[in-house]
Coordinates of N, CA, C and O in Angstrom, one line a residue:
M1 N -21.6 79.2 38.0 CA -20.1 79.7 37.8 C -20.3 80.4 36.9 O -20.6 80.3 35.9
Q2 N -19.0 81.1 36.7 CA -19.0 82.7 36.0 C -18.8 81.9 34.5 O -17.4 81.2 34.1
N3 N -19.3 82.7 33.8 CA -19.0 82.3 32.2 C -17.1 83.3 32.1 O -17.0 84.2 32.9
E4 N -16.8 82.1 31.1 CA -15.3 83.1 30.6 C -15.5 84.9 30.0 O -14.8 85.4 30.7
D5 N -17.0 85.1 29.5 CA -17.2 86.7 29.0 C -17.4 87.5 30.5 O -17.6 88.8 30.1
G6 N -17.4 86.7 31.4 CA -17.6 87.6 32.8 C -18.7 87.5 33.6 O -19.2 88.1 34.5
G7 N -19.9 87.0 32.4 CA -21.3 87.2 33.4 C -21.8 85.7 33.4 O -21.0 84.5 33.4
W8 N -23.3 85.5 33.9 CA -23.7 84.4 34.0 C -24.7 83.7 33.4 O -26.1 84.7 33.2
G9 N -24.8 82.8 33.1 CA -26.1 82.2 32.5 C -27.3 81.7 33.4 O -26.7 81.3 34.6
C10 N -28.2 81.1 33.1 CA -29.3 80.4 34.4 C -28.7 79.5 34.5 O -28.8 79.0 35.8
V11 N -28.3 78.0 33.7 CA -28.4 77.0 34.2 C -27.2 76.2 33.3 O -26.1 75.6 34.0
D12 N -26.5 76.4 32.3 CA -25.8 76.1 31.8 C -24.5 76.3 31.3 O -24.6 77.4 30.8
H13 N -23.0 76.3 32.0 CA -21.9 76.4 32.1 C -21.5 77.5 30.9 O -21.7 75.9 30.3
E14 N -21.0 78.3 30.2 CA -20.3 78.2 29.0 C -21.6 77.5 27.5 O -20.4 77.2 27.0
N15 N -22.7 77.5 28.0 CA -23.6 77.2 26.8 C -23.5 78.5 25.6 O -24.8 78.6 25.6
N16 N -23.0 79.1 24.8 CA -22.8 80.3 24.3 C -22.5 79.9 22.7 O -21.8 81.1 22.4
L17 N -23.2 78.7 21.9 CA -22.2 78.8 20.9 C -23.0 79.0 20.0 O -24.2 79.8 20.1
D18 N -22.6 79.5 18.6 CA -22.8 80.4 17.5 C -23.5 79.1 17.1 O -23.0 78.0 16.1
F19 N -25.1 78.9 16.7 CA -25.8 78.1 15.6 C -26.3 78.4 14.8 O -27.1 78.0 14.4
S20 N -25.8 79.2 13.9 CA -26.4 80.9 13.0 C -26.3 79.5 12.2 O -27.2 80.0 10.8
N21 N -25.3 78.8 11.7 CA -25.2 78.1 10.5 C -26.6 76.8 10.3 O -25.8 76.2 9.5
I22 N -27.0 76.0 11.0 CA -28.1 75.1 11.3 C -29.3 76.0 11.0 O -30.2 76.7 12.1
S23 N -30.1 75.6 10.1 CA -31.8 76.2 9.3 C -32.6 75.1 10.2 O -31.9 74.2 10.7
R24 N -33.7 75.9 10.5 CA -35.0 75.5 10.8 C -34.5 74.8 12.3 O -34.8 73.9 12.7
C25 N -34.4 76.0 13.0 CA -33.9 75.2 14.4 C -33.9 76.6 15.4 O -34.2 77.7 15.1
D26 N -34.9 75.9 16.9 CA -35.0 76.9 17.8 C -33.8 77.3 18.5 O -33.4 76.6 19.8
H27 N -32.7 77.9 17.9 CA -31.1 78.3 18.7 C -31.8 78.9 20.3 O -30.5 78.3 20.8
N28 N -32.9 79.2 20.4 CA -32.9 80.1 21.5 C -33.0 79.1 22.6 O -32.9 78.4 24.1
A29 N -33.3 78.1 22.3 CA -33.6 76.6 23.3 C -32.3 75.9 23.5 O -32.5 75.2 24.4
M30 N -31.6 75.8 22.2 CA -30.2 75.2 22.9 C -29.3 76.2 23.5 O -28.1 75.6 24.1
L31 N -29.6 77.3 23.6 CA -28.2 78.3 24.7 C -28.4 78.6 26.2 O -29.7 78.9 26.1
D32 N -28.0 78.9 26.6 CA -27.7 79.6 27.8 C -26.8 80.7 27.6 O -26.0 80.5 28.9
P33 N -26.9 81.6 27.3 CA -25.4 82.7 27.4 C -25.4 83.4 28.2 O -26.6 83.7 29.3
S34 N -24.6 84.3 29.0 CA -24.7 85.1 30.1 C -25.8 86.1 29.6 O -26.0 87.1 28.5
T35 N -26.9 86.9 30.6 CA -27.5 87.5 30.6 C -27.1 88.6 31.6 O -26.5 88.5 32.5
A36 N -28.1 89.8 31.3 CA -27.5 91.1 32.6 C -28.4 90.3 33.7 O -28.2 91.1 34.7
D37 N -30.1 90.0 33.5 CA -30.7 89.8 34.5 C -29.8 88.7 35.7 O -30.1 89.0 36.9
V38 N -29.5 87.5 35.3 CA -29.3 86.3 35.6 C -27.7 86.8 36.6 O -26.7 86.8 37.9
T39 N -26.7 88.2 35.6 CA -25.5 88.5 36.2 C -25.9 88.9 37.4 O -25.3 89.3 38.3
A40 N -27.0 90.1 37.0 CA -27.0 91.0 38.3 C -27.4 90.6 39.5 O -27.0 90.8 40.6
R41 N -28.4 89.2 39.7 CA -28.7 88.6 40.5 C -27.5 88.0 40.9 O -27.2 88.0 42.6
A42 N -26.8 87.2 40.4 CA -25.7 86.6 41.0 C -24.6 87.9 41.8 O -23.8 87.7 42.7
I43 N -24.4 89.1 41.2 CA -23.6 90.5 41.6 C -24.5 90.1 42.9 O -22.9 90.8 44.0
E44 N -25.5 90.8 43.3 CA -26.4 91.0 44.3 C -25.8 90.2 45.2 O -26.0 90.2 46.8
C45 N -26.0 88.6 45.0 CA -25.7 87.9 46.1 C -24.7 88.3 46.7 O -24.2 87.6 48.0
L46 N -23.5 87.6 45.6 CA -22.2 88.3 46.4 C -22.3 89.3 47.1 O -21.2 89.2 47.7
G47 N -22.0 90.3 47.0 CA -22.7 91.4 47.7 C -23.3 91.2 48.7 O -22.7 91.9 50.0
Q48 N -24.4 90.6 49.2 CA -25.4 90.3 50.0 C -24.1 89.0 50.7 O -24.3 89.3 52.6
M49 N -23.3 88.5 50.5 CA -22.1 88.1 51.2 C -20.9 88.9 51.5 O -20.0 87.9 51.9
G50 N -20.8 89.9 51.2 CA -19.6 90.5 51.7 C -18.9 90.9 50.4 O -17.6 91.2 51.3
W51 N -18.9 90.6 49.8 CA -18.0 90.5 48.6 C -17.8 92.1 48.2 O -18.7 92.7 47.8
P52 N -16.6 92.8 48.0 CA -16.4 94.1 47.4 C -16.9 94.0 46.0 O -16.4 93.0 45.3
A53 N -17.2 95.3 45.9 CA -17.4 95.7 44.4 C -15.7 96.0 43.5 O -16.3 95.5 42.2
T54 N -15.2 96.0 44.1 CA -14.0 96.2 43.8 C -12.9 94.5 43.6 O -11.9 94.1 42.8
H55 N -13.8 93.0 43.9 CA -13.6 92.1 44.0 C -13.5 91.6 42.0 O -14.5 92.4 41.7
P56 N -12.0 90.7 41.8 CA -12.4 90.9 40.1 C -13.4 90.3 39.4 O -14.0 90.2 38.5
V57 N -13.7 89.3 40.6 CA -15.2 88.5 39.8 C -16.0 89.8 39.5 O -17.1 89.5 39.0
I58 N -16.7 90.4 39.7 CA -17.4 91.4 40.2 C -17.3 92.4 39.2 O -17.5 92.8 38.0
E59 N -15.7 92.9 39.2 CA -15.4 94.0 38.1 C -15.5 93.1 36.6 O -16.1 93.7 35.7
R60 N -15.0 91.9 36.8 CA -15.5 90.9 35.3 C -16.7 91.1 34.3 O -17.1 91.6 33.6
A61 N -17.5 91.0 35.7 CA -18.9 91.2 35.0 C -19.7 92.2 35.0 O -20.0 92.8 34.3
A62 N -19.3 93.1 35.5 CA -19.7 94.7 35.6 C -18.8 95.4 34.1 O -19.3 95.9 33.4
A63 N -18.0 94.8 33.6 CA -17.1 95.4 32.5 C -17.7 94.9 31.7 O -18.2 95.6 30.2
L64 N -18.2 93.5 31.4 CA -19.3 93.1 30.5 C -20.5 93.9 30.1 O -20.6 94.0 29.0
W65 N -21.0 94.4 30.9 CA -22.3 95.2 30.7 C -22.0 96.0 30.4 O -22.7 96.8 29.4
S66 N -20.7 97.0 30.8 CA -20.9 98.3 30.4 C -20.2 98.4 29.1 O -20.4 99.9 28.5
R67 N -20.0 97.2 28.3 CA -19.2 97.7 27.1 C -20.7 97.3 26.1 O -20.1 97.5 25.2
S68 N -21.8 96.1 26.6 CA -22.7 96.5 26.0 C -23.7 97.4 25.9 O -24.6 97.7 25.3
V69 N -23.6 98.9 26.5 CA -24.5 99.4 27.0 C -24.6 100.7 25.6 O -23.2 100.9 25.4

Protein backbone atom coordinates (compact mmCIF):
# COMPACT_ATOMS: atom_id res chain seq x y z
CA MET A 1 0.00 0.00 0.00
CA GLN A 2 1.30 3.39 -0.95
CA ASN A 3 2.18 5.65 1.96
CA GLU A 4 0.65 9.09 2.26
CA ASP A 5 3.95 10.70 1.22
CA GLY A 6 3.75 8.90 -2.14
CA GLY A 7 6.34 6.19 -1.55
CA TRP A 8 6.33 2.61 -0.38
CA GLY A 9 7.96 1.00 2.64
CA CYS A 10 8.98 -2.63 2.85
CA VAL A 11 6.35 -4.17 5.14
CA ASP A 12 4.47 -1.84 7.44
CA HIS A 13 2.15 0.76 5.89
CA GLU A 14 2.51 4.32 7.28
CA ASN A 15 5.03 3.30 9.96
CA ASN A 16 7.15 6.44 9.81
CA LEU A 17 6.63 8.05 13.21
CA ASP A 18 9.20 10.29 14.86
CA PHE A 19 10.74 8.50 17.85
CA SER A 20 13.60 10.98 18.27
CA ASN A 21 12.36 11.90 21.76
CA ILE A 22 12.96 8.33 23.00
CA SER A 23 16.50 7.74 24.17
CA ARG A 24 18.44 4.46 24.11
CA CYS A 25 16.39 2.94 21.37
CA ASP A 26 17.14 1.38 17.99
CA HIS A 27 14.85 3.70 16.03
CA ASN A 28 15.47 2.01 12.70
CA ALA A 29 14.21 -1.34 14.05
CA MET A 30 10.80 0.19 14.80
CA LEU A 31 10.22 2.11 11.58
CA ASP A 32 9.41 1.27 7.99
CA PRO A 33 9.30 4.60 6.14
CA SER A 34 9.09 5.00 2.38
CA THR A 35 12.39 4.22 0.72
CA ALA A 36 13.66 4.92 -2.77
CA ASP A 37 14.54 1.29 -3.53
CA VAL A 38 11.16 -0.18 -2.52
CA THR A 39 9.30 2.67 -4.24
CA ALA A 40 11.28 2.09 -7.43
CA ARG A 41 10.44 -1.62 -7.34
CA ALA A 42 6.74 -0.83 -6.85
CA ILE A 43 6.78 1.60 -9.78
CA GLU A 44 8.60 -0.95 -11.92
CA CYS A 45 5.97 -3.58 -11.08
CA LEU A 46 3.13 -1.20 -11.91
CA GLY A 47 4.83 -0.36 -15.21
CA GLN A 48 5.16 -4.06 -16.06
CA MET A 49 1.41 -4.39 -15.46
CA GLY A 50 0.77 -1.60 -17.97
CA TRP A 51 0.20 1.40 -15.69
CA PRO A 52 1.23 4.59 -17.54
CA ALA A 53 3.82 6.97 -16.09
CA THR A 54 1.08 9.60 -16.00
CA HIS A 55 -1.05 7.63 -13.54
CA PRO A 56 -1.56 9.69 -10.33
CA VAL A 57 -0.12 6.93 -8.10
CA ILE A 58 3.13 6.87 -10.08
CA GLU A 59 3.30 10.65 -10.35
CA ARG A 60 2.98 10.97 -6.52
CA ALA A 61 5.84 8.51 -6.04
CA ALA A 62 8.05 10.24 -8.61
CA ALA A 63 7.34 13.62 -7.05
CA LEU A 64 8.44 12.37 -3.61
CA TRP A 65 11.90 11.39 -4.80
CA SER A 66 12.37 14.32 -7.16
CA ARG A 67 11.86 16.66 -4.17
CA SER A 68 14.53 14.86 -2.13
CA VAL A 69 17.29 14.96 -4.77
